Coordinates of C-alpha atoms and ligand atoms in Angstrom, one line a residue:
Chain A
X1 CA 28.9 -12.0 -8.9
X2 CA 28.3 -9.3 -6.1
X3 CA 25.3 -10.4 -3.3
X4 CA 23.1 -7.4 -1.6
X5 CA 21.2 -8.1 1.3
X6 CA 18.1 -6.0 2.1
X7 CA 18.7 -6.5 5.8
X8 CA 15.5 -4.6 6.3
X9 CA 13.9 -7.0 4.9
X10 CA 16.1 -9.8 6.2
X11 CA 14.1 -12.4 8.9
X12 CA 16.8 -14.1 10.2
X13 CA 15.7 -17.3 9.9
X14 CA 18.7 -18.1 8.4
X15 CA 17.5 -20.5 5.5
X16 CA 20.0 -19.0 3.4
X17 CA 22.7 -20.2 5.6
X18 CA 21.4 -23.9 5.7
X19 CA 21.9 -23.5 2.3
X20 CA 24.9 -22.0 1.7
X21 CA 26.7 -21.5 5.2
X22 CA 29.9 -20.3 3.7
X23 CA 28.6 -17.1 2.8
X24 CA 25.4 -16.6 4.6
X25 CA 25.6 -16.5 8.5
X26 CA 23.0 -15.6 11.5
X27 CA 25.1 -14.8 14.5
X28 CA 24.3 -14.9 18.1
X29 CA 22.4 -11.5 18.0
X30 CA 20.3 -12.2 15.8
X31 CA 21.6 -10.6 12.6
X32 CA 22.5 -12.0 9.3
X33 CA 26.4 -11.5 7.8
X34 CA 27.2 -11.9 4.6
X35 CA 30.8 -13.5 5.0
X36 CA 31.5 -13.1 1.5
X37 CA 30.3 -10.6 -0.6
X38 CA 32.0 -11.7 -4.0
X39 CA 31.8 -15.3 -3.8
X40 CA 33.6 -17.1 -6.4
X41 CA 31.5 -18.7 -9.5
X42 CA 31.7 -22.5 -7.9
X43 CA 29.8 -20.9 -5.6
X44 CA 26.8 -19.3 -7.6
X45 CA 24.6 -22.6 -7.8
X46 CA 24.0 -22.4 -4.0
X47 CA 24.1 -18.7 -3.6
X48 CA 21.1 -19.1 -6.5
X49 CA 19.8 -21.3 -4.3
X50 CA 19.7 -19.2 -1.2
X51 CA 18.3 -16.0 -2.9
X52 CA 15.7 -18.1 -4.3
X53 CA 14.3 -20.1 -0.9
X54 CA 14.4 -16.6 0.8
X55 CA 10.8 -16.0 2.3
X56 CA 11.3 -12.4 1.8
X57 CA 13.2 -11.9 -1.1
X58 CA 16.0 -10.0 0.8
X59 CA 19.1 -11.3 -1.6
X60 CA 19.7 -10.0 -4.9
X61 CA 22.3 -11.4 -7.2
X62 CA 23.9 -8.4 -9.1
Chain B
X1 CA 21.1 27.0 -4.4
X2 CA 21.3 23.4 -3.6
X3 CA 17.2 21.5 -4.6
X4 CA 15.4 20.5 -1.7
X5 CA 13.3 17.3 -1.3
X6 CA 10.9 17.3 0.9
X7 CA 9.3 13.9 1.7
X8 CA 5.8 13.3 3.4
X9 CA 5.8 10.5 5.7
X10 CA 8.2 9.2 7.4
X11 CA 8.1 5.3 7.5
X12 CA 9.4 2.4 4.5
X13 CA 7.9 4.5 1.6
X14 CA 9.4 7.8 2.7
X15 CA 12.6 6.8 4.9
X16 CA 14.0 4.8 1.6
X17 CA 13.0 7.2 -0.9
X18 CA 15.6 9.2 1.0
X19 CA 18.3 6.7 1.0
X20 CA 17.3 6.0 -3.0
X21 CA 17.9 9.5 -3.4
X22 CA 21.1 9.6 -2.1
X23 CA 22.3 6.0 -3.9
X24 CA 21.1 8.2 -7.1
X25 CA 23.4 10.9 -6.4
X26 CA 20.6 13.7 -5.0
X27 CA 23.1 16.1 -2.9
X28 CA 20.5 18.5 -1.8
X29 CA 18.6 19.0 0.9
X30 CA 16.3 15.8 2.2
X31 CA 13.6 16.9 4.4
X32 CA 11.6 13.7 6.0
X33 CA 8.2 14.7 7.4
X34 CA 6.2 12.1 9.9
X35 CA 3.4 12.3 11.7
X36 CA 4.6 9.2 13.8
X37 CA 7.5 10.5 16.8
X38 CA 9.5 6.8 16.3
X39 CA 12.8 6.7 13.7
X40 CA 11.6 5.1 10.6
X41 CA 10.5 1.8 10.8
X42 CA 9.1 -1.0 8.9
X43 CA 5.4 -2.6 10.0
X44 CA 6.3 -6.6 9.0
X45 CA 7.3 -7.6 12.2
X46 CA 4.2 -6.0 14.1
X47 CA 2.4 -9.0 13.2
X48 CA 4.6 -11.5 13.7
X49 CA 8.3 -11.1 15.5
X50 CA 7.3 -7.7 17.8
X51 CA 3.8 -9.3 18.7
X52 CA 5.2 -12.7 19.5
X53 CA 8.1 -10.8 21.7
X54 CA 10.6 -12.5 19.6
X55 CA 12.1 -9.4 18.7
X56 CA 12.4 -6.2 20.5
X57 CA 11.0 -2.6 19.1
X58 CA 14.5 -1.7 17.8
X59 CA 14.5 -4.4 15.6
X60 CA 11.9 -2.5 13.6
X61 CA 13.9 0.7 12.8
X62 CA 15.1 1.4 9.2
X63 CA 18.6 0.6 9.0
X64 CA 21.0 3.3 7.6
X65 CA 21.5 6.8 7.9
X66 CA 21.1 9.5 5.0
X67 CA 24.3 11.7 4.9
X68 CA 23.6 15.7 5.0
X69 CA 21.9 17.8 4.6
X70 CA 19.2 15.8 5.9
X71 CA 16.8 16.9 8.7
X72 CA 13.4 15.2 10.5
X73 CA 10.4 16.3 11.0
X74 CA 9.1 14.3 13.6
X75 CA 6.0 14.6 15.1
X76 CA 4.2 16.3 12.4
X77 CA 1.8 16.0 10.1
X78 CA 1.6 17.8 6.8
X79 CA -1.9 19.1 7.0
X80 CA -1.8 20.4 3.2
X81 CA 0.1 21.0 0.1
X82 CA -0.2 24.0 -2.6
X83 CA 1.4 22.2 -5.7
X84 CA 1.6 25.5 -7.7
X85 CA 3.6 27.7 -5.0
X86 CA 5.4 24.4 -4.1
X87 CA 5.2 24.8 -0.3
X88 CA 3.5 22.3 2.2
X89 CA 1.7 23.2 5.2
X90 CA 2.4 21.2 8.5
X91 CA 0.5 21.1 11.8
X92 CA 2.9 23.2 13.7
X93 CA 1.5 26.2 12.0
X94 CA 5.1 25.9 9.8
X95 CA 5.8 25.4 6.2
X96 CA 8.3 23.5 4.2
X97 CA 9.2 24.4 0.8
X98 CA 10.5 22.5 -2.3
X99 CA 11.6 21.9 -5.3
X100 CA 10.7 18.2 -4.8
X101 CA 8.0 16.2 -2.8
X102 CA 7.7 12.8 -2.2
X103 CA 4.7 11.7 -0.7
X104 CA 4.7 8.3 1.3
X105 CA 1.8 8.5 3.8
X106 CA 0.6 5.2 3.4
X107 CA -2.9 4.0 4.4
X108 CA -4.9 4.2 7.8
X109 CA -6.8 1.3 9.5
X110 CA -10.5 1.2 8.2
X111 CA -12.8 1.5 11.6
X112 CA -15.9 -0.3 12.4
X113 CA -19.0 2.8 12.7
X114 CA -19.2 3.5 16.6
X115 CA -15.8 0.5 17.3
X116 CA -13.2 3.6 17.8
X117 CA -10.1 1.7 18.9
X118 CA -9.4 1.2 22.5
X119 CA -7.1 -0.4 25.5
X120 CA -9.1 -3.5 24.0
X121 CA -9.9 -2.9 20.9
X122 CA -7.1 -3.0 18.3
X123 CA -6.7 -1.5 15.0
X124 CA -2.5 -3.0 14.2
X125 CA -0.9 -0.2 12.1
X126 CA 2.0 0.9 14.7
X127 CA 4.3 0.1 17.0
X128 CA 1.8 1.2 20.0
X129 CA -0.8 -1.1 18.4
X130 CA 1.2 -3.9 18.6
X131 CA 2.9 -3.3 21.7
X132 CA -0.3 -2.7 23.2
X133 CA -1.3 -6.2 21.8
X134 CA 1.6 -8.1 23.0
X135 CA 1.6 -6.6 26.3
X136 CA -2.0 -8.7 26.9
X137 CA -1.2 -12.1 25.8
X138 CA -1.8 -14.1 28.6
X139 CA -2.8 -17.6 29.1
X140 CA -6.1 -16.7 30.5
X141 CA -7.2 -14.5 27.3
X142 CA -9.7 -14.6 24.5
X143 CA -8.8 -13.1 21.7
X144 CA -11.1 -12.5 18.8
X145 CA -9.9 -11.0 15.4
X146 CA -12.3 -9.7 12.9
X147 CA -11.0 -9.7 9.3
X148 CA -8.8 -12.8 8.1
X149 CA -7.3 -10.6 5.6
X150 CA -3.4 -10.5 5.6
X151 CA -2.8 -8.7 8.8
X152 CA -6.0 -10.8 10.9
X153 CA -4.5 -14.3 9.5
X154 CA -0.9 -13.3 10.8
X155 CA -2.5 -12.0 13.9
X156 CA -4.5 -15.0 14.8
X157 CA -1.2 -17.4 13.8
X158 CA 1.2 -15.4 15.8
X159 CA -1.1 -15.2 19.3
X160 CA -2.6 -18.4 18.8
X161 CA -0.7 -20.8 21.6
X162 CA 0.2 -17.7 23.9
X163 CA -3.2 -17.4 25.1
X164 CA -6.6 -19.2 26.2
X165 CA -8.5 -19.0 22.7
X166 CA -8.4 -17.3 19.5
X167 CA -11.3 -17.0 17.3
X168 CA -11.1 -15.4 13.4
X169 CA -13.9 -14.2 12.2
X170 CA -14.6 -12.8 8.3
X171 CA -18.1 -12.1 6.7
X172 CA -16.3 -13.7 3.6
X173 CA -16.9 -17.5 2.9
X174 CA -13.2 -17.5 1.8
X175 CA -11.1 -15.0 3.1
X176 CA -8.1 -13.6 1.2
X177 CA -9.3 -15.5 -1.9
X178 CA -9.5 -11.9 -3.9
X179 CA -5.7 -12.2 -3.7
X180 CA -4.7 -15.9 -3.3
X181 CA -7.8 -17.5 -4.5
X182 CA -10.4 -20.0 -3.1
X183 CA -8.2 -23.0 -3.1
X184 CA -5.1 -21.4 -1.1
X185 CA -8.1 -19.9 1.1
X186 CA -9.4 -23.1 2.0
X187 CA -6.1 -24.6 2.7
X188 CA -5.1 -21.7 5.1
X189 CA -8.5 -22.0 6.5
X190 CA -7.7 -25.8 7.2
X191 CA -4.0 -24.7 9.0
X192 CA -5.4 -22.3 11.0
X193 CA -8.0 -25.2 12.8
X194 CA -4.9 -27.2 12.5
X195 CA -3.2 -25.2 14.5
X196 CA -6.1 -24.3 17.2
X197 CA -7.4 -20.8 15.9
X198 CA -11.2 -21.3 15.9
X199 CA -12.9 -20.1 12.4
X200 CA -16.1 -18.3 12.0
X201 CA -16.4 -17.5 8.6
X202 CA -19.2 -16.2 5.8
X203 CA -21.0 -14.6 8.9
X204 CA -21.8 -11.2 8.7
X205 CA -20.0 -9.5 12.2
X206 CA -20.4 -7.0 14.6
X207 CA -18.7 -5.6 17.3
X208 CA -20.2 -4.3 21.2
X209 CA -17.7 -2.9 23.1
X210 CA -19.7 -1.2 25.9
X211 CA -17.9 0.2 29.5
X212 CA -20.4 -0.9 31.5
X213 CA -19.3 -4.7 30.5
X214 CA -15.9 -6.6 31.1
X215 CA -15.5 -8.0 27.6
X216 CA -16.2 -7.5 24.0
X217 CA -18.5 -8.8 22.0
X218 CA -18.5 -10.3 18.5
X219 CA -22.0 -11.3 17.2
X220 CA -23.0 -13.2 14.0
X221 CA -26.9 -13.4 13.0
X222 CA -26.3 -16.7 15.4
X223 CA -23.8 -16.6 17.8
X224 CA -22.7 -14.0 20.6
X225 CA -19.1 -14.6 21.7
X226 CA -17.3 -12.9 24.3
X227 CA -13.1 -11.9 24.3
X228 CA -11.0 -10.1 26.5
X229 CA -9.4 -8.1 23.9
X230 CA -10.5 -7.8 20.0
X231 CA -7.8 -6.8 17.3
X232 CA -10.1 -6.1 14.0
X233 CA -8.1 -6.0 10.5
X234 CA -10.6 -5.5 7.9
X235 CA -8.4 -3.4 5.6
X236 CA -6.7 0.0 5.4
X237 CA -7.6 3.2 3.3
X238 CA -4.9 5.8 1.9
X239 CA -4.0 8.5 4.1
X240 CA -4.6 10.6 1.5
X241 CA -7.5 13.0 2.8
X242 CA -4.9 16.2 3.3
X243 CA -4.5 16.5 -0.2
X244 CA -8.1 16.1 -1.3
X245 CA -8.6 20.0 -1.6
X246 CA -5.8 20.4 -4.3
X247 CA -8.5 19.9 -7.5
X248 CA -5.7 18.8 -9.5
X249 CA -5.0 15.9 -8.2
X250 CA -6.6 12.4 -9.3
X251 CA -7.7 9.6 -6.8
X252 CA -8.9 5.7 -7.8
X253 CA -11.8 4.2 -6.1
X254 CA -10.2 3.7 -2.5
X255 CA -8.3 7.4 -2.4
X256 CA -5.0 6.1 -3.5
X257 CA -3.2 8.9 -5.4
X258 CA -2.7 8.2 -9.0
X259 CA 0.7 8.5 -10.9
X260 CA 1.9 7.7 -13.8
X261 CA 4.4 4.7 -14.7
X262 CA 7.4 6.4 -12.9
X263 CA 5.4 7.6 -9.9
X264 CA 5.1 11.1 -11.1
X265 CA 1.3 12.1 -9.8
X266 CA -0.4 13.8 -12.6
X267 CA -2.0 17.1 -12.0
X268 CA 1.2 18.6 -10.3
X269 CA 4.6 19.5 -11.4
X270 CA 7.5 17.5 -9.5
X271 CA 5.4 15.9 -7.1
X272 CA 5.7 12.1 -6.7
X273 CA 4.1 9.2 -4.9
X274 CA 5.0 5.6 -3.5
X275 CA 3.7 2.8 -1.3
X276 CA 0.8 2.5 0.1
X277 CA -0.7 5.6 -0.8
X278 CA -0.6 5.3 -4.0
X279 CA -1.7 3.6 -7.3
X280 CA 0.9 3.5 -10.3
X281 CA 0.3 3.4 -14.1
X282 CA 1.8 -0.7 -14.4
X283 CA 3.2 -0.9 -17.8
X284 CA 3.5 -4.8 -18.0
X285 CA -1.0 -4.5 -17.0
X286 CA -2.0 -1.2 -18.6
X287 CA -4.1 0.3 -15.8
X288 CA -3.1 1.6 -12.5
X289 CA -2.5 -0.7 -9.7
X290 CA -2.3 -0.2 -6.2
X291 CA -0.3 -2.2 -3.8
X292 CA -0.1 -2.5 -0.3
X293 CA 3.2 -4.3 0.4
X294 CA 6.6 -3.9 1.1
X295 CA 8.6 -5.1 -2.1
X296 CA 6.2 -2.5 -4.3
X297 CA 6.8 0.4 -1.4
X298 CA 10.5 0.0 -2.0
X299 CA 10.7 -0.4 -5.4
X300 CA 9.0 2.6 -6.3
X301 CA 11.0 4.6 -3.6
X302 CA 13.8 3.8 -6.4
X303 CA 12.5 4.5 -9.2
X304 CA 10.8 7.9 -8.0
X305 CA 15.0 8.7 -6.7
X306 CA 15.9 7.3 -10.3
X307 CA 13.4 9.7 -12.1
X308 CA 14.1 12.9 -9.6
X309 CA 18.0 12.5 -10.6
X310 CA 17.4 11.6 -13.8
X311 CA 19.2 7.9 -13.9
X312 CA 18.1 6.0 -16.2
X313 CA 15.5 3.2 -14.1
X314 CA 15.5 -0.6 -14.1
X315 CA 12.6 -2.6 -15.8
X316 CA 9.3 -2.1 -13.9
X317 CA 8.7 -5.4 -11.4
X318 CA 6.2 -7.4 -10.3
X319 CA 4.5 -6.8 -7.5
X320 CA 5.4 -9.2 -4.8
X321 CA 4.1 -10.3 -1.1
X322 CA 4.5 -12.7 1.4
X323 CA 3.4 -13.7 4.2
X324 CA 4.0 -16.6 7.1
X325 CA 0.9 -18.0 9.2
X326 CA 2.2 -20.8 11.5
X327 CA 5.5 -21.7 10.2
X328 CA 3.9 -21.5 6.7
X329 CA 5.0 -19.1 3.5
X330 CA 2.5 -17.6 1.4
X331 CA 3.9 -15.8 -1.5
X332 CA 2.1 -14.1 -4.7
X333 CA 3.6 -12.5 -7.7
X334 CA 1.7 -10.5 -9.9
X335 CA -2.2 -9.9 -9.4
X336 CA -5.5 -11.5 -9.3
X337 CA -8.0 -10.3 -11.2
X338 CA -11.4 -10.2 -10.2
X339 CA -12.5 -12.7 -13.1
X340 CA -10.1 -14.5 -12.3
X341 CA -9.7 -18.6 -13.4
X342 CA -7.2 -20.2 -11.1
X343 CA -5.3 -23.2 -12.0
X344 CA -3.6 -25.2 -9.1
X345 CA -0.4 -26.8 -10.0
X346 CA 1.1 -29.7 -8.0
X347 CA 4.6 -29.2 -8.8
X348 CA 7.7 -31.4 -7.0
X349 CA 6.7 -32.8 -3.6
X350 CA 4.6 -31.2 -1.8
X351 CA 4.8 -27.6 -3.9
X352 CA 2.1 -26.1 -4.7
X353 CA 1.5 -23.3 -7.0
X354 CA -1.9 -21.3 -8.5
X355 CA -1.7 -19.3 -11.3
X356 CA -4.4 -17.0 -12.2
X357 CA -5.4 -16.5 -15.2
X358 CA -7.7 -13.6 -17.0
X359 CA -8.2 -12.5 -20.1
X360 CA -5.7 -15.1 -22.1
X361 CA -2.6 -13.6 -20.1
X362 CA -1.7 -15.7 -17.0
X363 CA -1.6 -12.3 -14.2
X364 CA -0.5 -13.7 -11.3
X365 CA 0.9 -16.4 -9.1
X366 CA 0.7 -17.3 -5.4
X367 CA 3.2 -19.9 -4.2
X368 CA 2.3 -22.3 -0.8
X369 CA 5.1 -23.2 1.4
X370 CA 7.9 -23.5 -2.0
X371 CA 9.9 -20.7 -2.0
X372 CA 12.1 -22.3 -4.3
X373 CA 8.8 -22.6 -7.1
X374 CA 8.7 -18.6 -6.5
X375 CA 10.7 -17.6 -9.9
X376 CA 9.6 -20.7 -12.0
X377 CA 6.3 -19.0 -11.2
X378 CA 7.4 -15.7 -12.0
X379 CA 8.4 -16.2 -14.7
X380 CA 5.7 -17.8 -16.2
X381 CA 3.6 -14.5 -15.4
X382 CA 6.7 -12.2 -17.0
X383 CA 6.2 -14.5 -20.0
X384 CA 2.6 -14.7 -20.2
X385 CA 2.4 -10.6 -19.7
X386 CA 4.9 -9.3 -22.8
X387 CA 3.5 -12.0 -24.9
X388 CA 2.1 -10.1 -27.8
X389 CA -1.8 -11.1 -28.3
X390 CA -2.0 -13.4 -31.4
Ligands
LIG1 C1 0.9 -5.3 10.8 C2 1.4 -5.2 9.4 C3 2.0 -6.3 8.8 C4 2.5 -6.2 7.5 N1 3.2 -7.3 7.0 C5 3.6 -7.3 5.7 C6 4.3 -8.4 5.2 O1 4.5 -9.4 5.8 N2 4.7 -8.3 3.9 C7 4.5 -7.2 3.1 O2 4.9 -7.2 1.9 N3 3.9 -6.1 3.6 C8 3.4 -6.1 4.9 N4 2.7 -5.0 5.4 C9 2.5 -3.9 4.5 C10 3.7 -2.9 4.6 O3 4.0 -2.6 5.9 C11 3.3 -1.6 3.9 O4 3.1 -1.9 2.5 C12 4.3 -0.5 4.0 O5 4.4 -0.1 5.3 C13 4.0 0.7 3.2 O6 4.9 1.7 3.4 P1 4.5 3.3 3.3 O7 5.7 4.0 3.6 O8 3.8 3.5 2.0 O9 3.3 3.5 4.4 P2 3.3 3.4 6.0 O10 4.3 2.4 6.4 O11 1.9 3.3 6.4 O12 3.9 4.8 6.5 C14 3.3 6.0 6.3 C15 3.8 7.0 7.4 O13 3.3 8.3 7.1 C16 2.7 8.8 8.2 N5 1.7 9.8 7.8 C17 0.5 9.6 7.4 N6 -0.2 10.8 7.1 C18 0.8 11.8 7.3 C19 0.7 13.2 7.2 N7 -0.3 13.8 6.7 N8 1.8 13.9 7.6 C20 2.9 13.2 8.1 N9 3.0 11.9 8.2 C21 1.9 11.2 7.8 C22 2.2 7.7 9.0 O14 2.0 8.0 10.4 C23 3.2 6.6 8.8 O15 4.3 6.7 9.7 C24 2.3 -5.1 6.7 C25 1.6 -4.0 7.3 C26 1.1 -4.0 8.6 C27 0.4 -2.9 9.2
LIG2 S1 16.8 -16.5 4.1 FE1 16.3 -14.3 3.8 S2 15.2 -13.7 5.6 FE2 16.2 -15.7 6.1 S3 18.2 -15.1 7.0 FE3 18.6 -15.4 4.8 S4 18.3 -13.3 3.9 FE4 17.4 -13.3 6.0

């Protein structure tokens, strides 16, 4: 599992890192980071989750 | 001799049809073209983060760079193209030539006869527009905003608070139901009031905006209403009009430049088309569509780079929008059809979900404040779409 962020399209209103914080994170200035870009499989129900609740669309699961 | 791409239009269609081409392997030259004299940037925020002042003008730019050769035209404007000799003519007098063109002008502001846009009179398509906007929210101003289309709705959600009063007005009993349907209409409608924008709606409007007088006005067949400034959304048209004397070329009903599934525009060898400019054979709907959002705009940047380089593309998507009025998320999937026969689901909670329905296939969705309904409801239109009819 492999996550790509369209920061373009990315709001920062950081609902994917309510939802999964260990991997999604809006910093101080305002931008996301993706702390982990392979996450491991225990981690793919939330990650789902967080693509899924994002207004925009911005994360892909590839 | 290394191909060249030029590319027409220099903002989310054009910038990451550039990038697409490079993902895809293109290593020729890119030449971006734009009439506009910013870097590339993306219009989203100009209704809601840039106009609020929540985020700052750089926040819009395109992220990435495109590796060489690359160069930028900014500043310019193609003023025409001759598809046979392959060359394109630009209003410094100079022409570009190519082996490739990508054109991504996107669409212009329709104006009201005799309303040309001024320091109070706004037409939002650019960074000016909205700057201009933002820099006049004050708590002693009336705002009016004609058109509660997408862009009018986000306008009148994102002022509303920062200054003395904000009336929308539409001639339409139920604005934005062609895309999200009467219900959803109705319930926007109801946030709006909620969240103290005034409505005038199903009122036929007009605008005066005369210099001997200190405000605008906005008149229905009863009312006469005066505002400091006036921001009018009531829909764009393609910028298409410099390539209307090429014969070859085919046009739908609003001037959006037809192509075929893979965004190759017929009439013209190696020419291509995305965003909102353009209207795209859909395979899943049979017909040309023509979308004016950001998901289609970027998609079809990367499948016009797949198609140029030859890579073989992914499955064609649905289109997809969004868009946030006070705090709340609007998203649609898919289409509405004009005949359309909306069913409104309750789903968990508080979701709620509308399908639309024509012709026995279900076309499209919109999704109210439930993100997490958006790809139960998608794929109920997938479905519903490749289902063979009995
Ligand atoms: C205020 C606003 C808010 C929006 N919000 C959303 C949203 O929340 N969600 C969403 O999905 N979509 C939204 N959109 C729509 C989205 O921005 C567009 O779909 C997208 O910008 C289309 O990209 P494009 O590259 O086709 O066209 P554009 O972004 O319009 O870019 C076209 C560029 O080409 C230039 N150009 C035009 N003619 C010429 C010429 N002859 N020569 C050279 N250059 C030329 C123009 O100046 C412009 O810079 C919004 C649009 C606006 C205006
Ligand atoms: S939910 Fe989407 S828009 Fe919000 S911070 Fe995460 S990626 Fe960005």
């Amino acid at each position: 599992m492999k996550i790509e962020v369209d920061f373009d399209r990315c709001q920062s209103n950081a609902i994917c890192m309510q939802i999964a914080p260990s991997v999604f994170e809006v910093r101080e200035d305002g931008y996301l980071y993706v702390l982990i870009e392979t996450p491991e499989e225990s981690l793919k129900p939330l990650v789902e989750k967080a693509a899924a609740s994002c207004p925009t669309q911005a994360i892909k699961i590839i | 001799m290394k191909k060249r791409c030029a590319i027409v239009g220099a903002s989310l269609g054009g910038f990451r049809s550039a990038q697409e081409l490079r993902k895809a392997g293109f290593d020729g030259e890119i030449v971006l073209i734009g009439e506009e004299s910013h870097p590339p940037y993306q219009r989203p925020p100009l209704s809601k983060q840039l106009l609020k002042g929540t985020s700052p003008v750089e926040r819009c730019y395109l992220r990435g760079n495109i590796s060489e050769p690359y160069s930028r035209k900014l500043g310019v404007r193609a003023t025409s193209i001759d598809p046979l000799e392959k060359n394109i003519t630009l209003s410094n007098d100079t022409t570009v030539e190519y082996d490739y063109a990508v054109i991504s002008t996107g669409a212009r502001p329709i104006t009201f006869p005799k309303v040309p846009p001024s320091s109070r009179v706004i037409y939002l398509r650019n960074i000016e527009d909205s700057v201009r906007l933002r820099d006049q929210l004050k708590q002693h101003v009336r705002i009016g905003v004609v058109g509660a289309g997408f862009i009018g709705s986000e306008v009148a959600a994102s002022v509303s608070g920062l200054v003395k009063q904000v009336v929308l007005f539409d001639g339409d009993e139920h604005p934005m139901s062609k895309v999200v349907g009467p219900y959803l209409s109705q319930t926007l409608k109801t946030v709006h009031q909620n969240n103290g924008v005034e409505t005038v709606f199903g009122a036929p409007v007009s605008i005066v905006d005369s210099e001997t007088e200190d405000v605008v006005w906005i008149e229905t067949p009863s009312q006469r209403h005066p505002f400091d400034v006036v921001v009018i959304g009531v829909g764009v048209k393609p910028a298409t009009q410099w390539l209307r004397s090429v014969d070859s070329l085919k046009f739908d009903e609003v001037g959006a430049l037809l192509a075929d599934d893979k965004g190759k525009v017929y009439g013209a060898e190696a020419l291509y088309v995305v965003g909102d400019a353009s209207s795209w054979l859909h395979p899943l709907y049979q017909r040309h569509i023509h979308v004016e959002h950001f998901e289609s705009t970027v998609n079809q940047a990367s499948q016009v780079a797949k198609n140029i380089t030859n890579t073989p593309r992914d499955a064609p998507e649905l289109p997809f929008a969004w868009t946030e009025q006070h705090g709340r998320l609007i998203q649609t999937v898919g289409v509405r059809m004009a005949d359309s026969k909306d069913e409104v689901i309750h789903r968990s909670g508080h979701a709620l979900v509308v399908l639309f329905h024509s012709s026995d296939k279900v076309t499209g969705a919109a999704v109210f404040d439930a993100s997490e309904e958006l790809s139960w409801a998608k794929a109920a239109v997938l479905s519903s779409l490749r289902k063979e009819p009995d």
